[in-house]
Amino acid sequence: MTRERAGRPGITWETVTRSVEQLVEDGQPEPQPNRAARRALARKTRKSRTR
């Protein structure tokens, strides 16, 4: 078993952020959602129908 330890005083954590947005030119078809997004949407619609 490993335990997470606090860092030494004065040490900072570095985080790298990346943009995942895509630009779509006018007139081009909209990008299709990925499989996970399609499944989540289907779950949401099934849930809303059962209530």
Short mmCIF file of C-alpha atoms in Angstrom, two decimals:
data_model
loop_
_atom_site.label_atom_id
_atom_site.label_comp_id
_atom_site.label_asym_id
_atom_site.label_seq_id
_atom_site.Cartn_x
_atom_site.Cartn_y
_atom_site.Cartn_z
CA MET A 1 0.00 0.00 0.00
CA THR A 2 1.36 3.43 -0.88
CA ARG A 3 0.45 6.61 0.87
CA GLU A 4 0.43 10.04 -0.63
CA ARG A 5 2.64 12.48 1.22
CA ALA A 6 2.64 16.23 1.35
CA GLY A 7 5.47 17.89 -0.55
CA ARG A 8 8.32 19.75 1.03
CA PRO A 9 7.60 23.32 2.18
CA GLY A 10 8.13 25.84 -0.61
CA ILE A 11 7.73 23.32 -3.43
CA THR A 12 5.00 24.13 -5.98
CA TRP A 13 3.13 21.70 -8.19
CA GLU A 14 3.25 22.37 -11.90
CA THR A 15 0.15 21.76 -13.98
CA VAL A 16 -0.07 21.81 -17.75
CA THR A 17 -3.41 22.79 -19.27
CA ARG A 18 -4.32 22.17 -22.88
CA SER A 19 -7.18 23.57 -24.88
CA VAL A 20 -9.45 20.93 -26.39
CA GLU A 21 -11.75 23.30 -28.27
CA GLN A 22 -12.05 22.97 -32.04
CA LEU A 23 -12.90 25.81 -34.40
CA VAL A 24 -15.41 24.98 -37.11
CA GLU A 25 -15.48 27.14 -40.21
CA ASP A 26 -18.84 28.46 -41.42
CA GLY A 27 -20.46 26.07 -43.86
CA GLN A 28 -18.69 22.97 -42.55
CA PRO A 29 -20.73 20.21 -40.89
CA GLU A 30 -20.74 20.14 -37.10
CA PRO A 31 -18.33 17.59 -35.59
CA GLN A 32 -20.09 14.44 -34.39
CA PRO A 33 -20.06 13.69 -30.64
CA ASN A 34 -17.85 10.82 -29.52
CA ARG A 35 -19.17 7.50 -28.29
CA ALA A 36 -19.12 8.48 -24.60
CA ALA A 37 -21.15 11.62 -25.30
CA ARG A 38 -23.68 9.69 -27.39
CA ARG A 39 -24.11 7.09 -24.64
CA ALA A 40 -24.54 9.79 -21.97
CA LEU A 41 -27.19 11.52 -24.08
CA ALA A 42 -29.03 8.22 -24.57
CA ARG A 43 -28.95 7.55 -20.80
CA LYS A 44 -30.30 11.01 -20.11
CA THR A 45 -33.20 10.60 -22.55
CA ARG A 46 -34.04 7.15 -21.16
CA LYS A 47 -34.04 8.52 -17.60
CA SER A 48 -36.27 11.46 -18.49
CA ARG A 49 -38.82 9.14 -20.19
CA THR A 50 -39.18 6.90 -17.14
CA ARG A 51 -40.13 9.73 -14.80
#
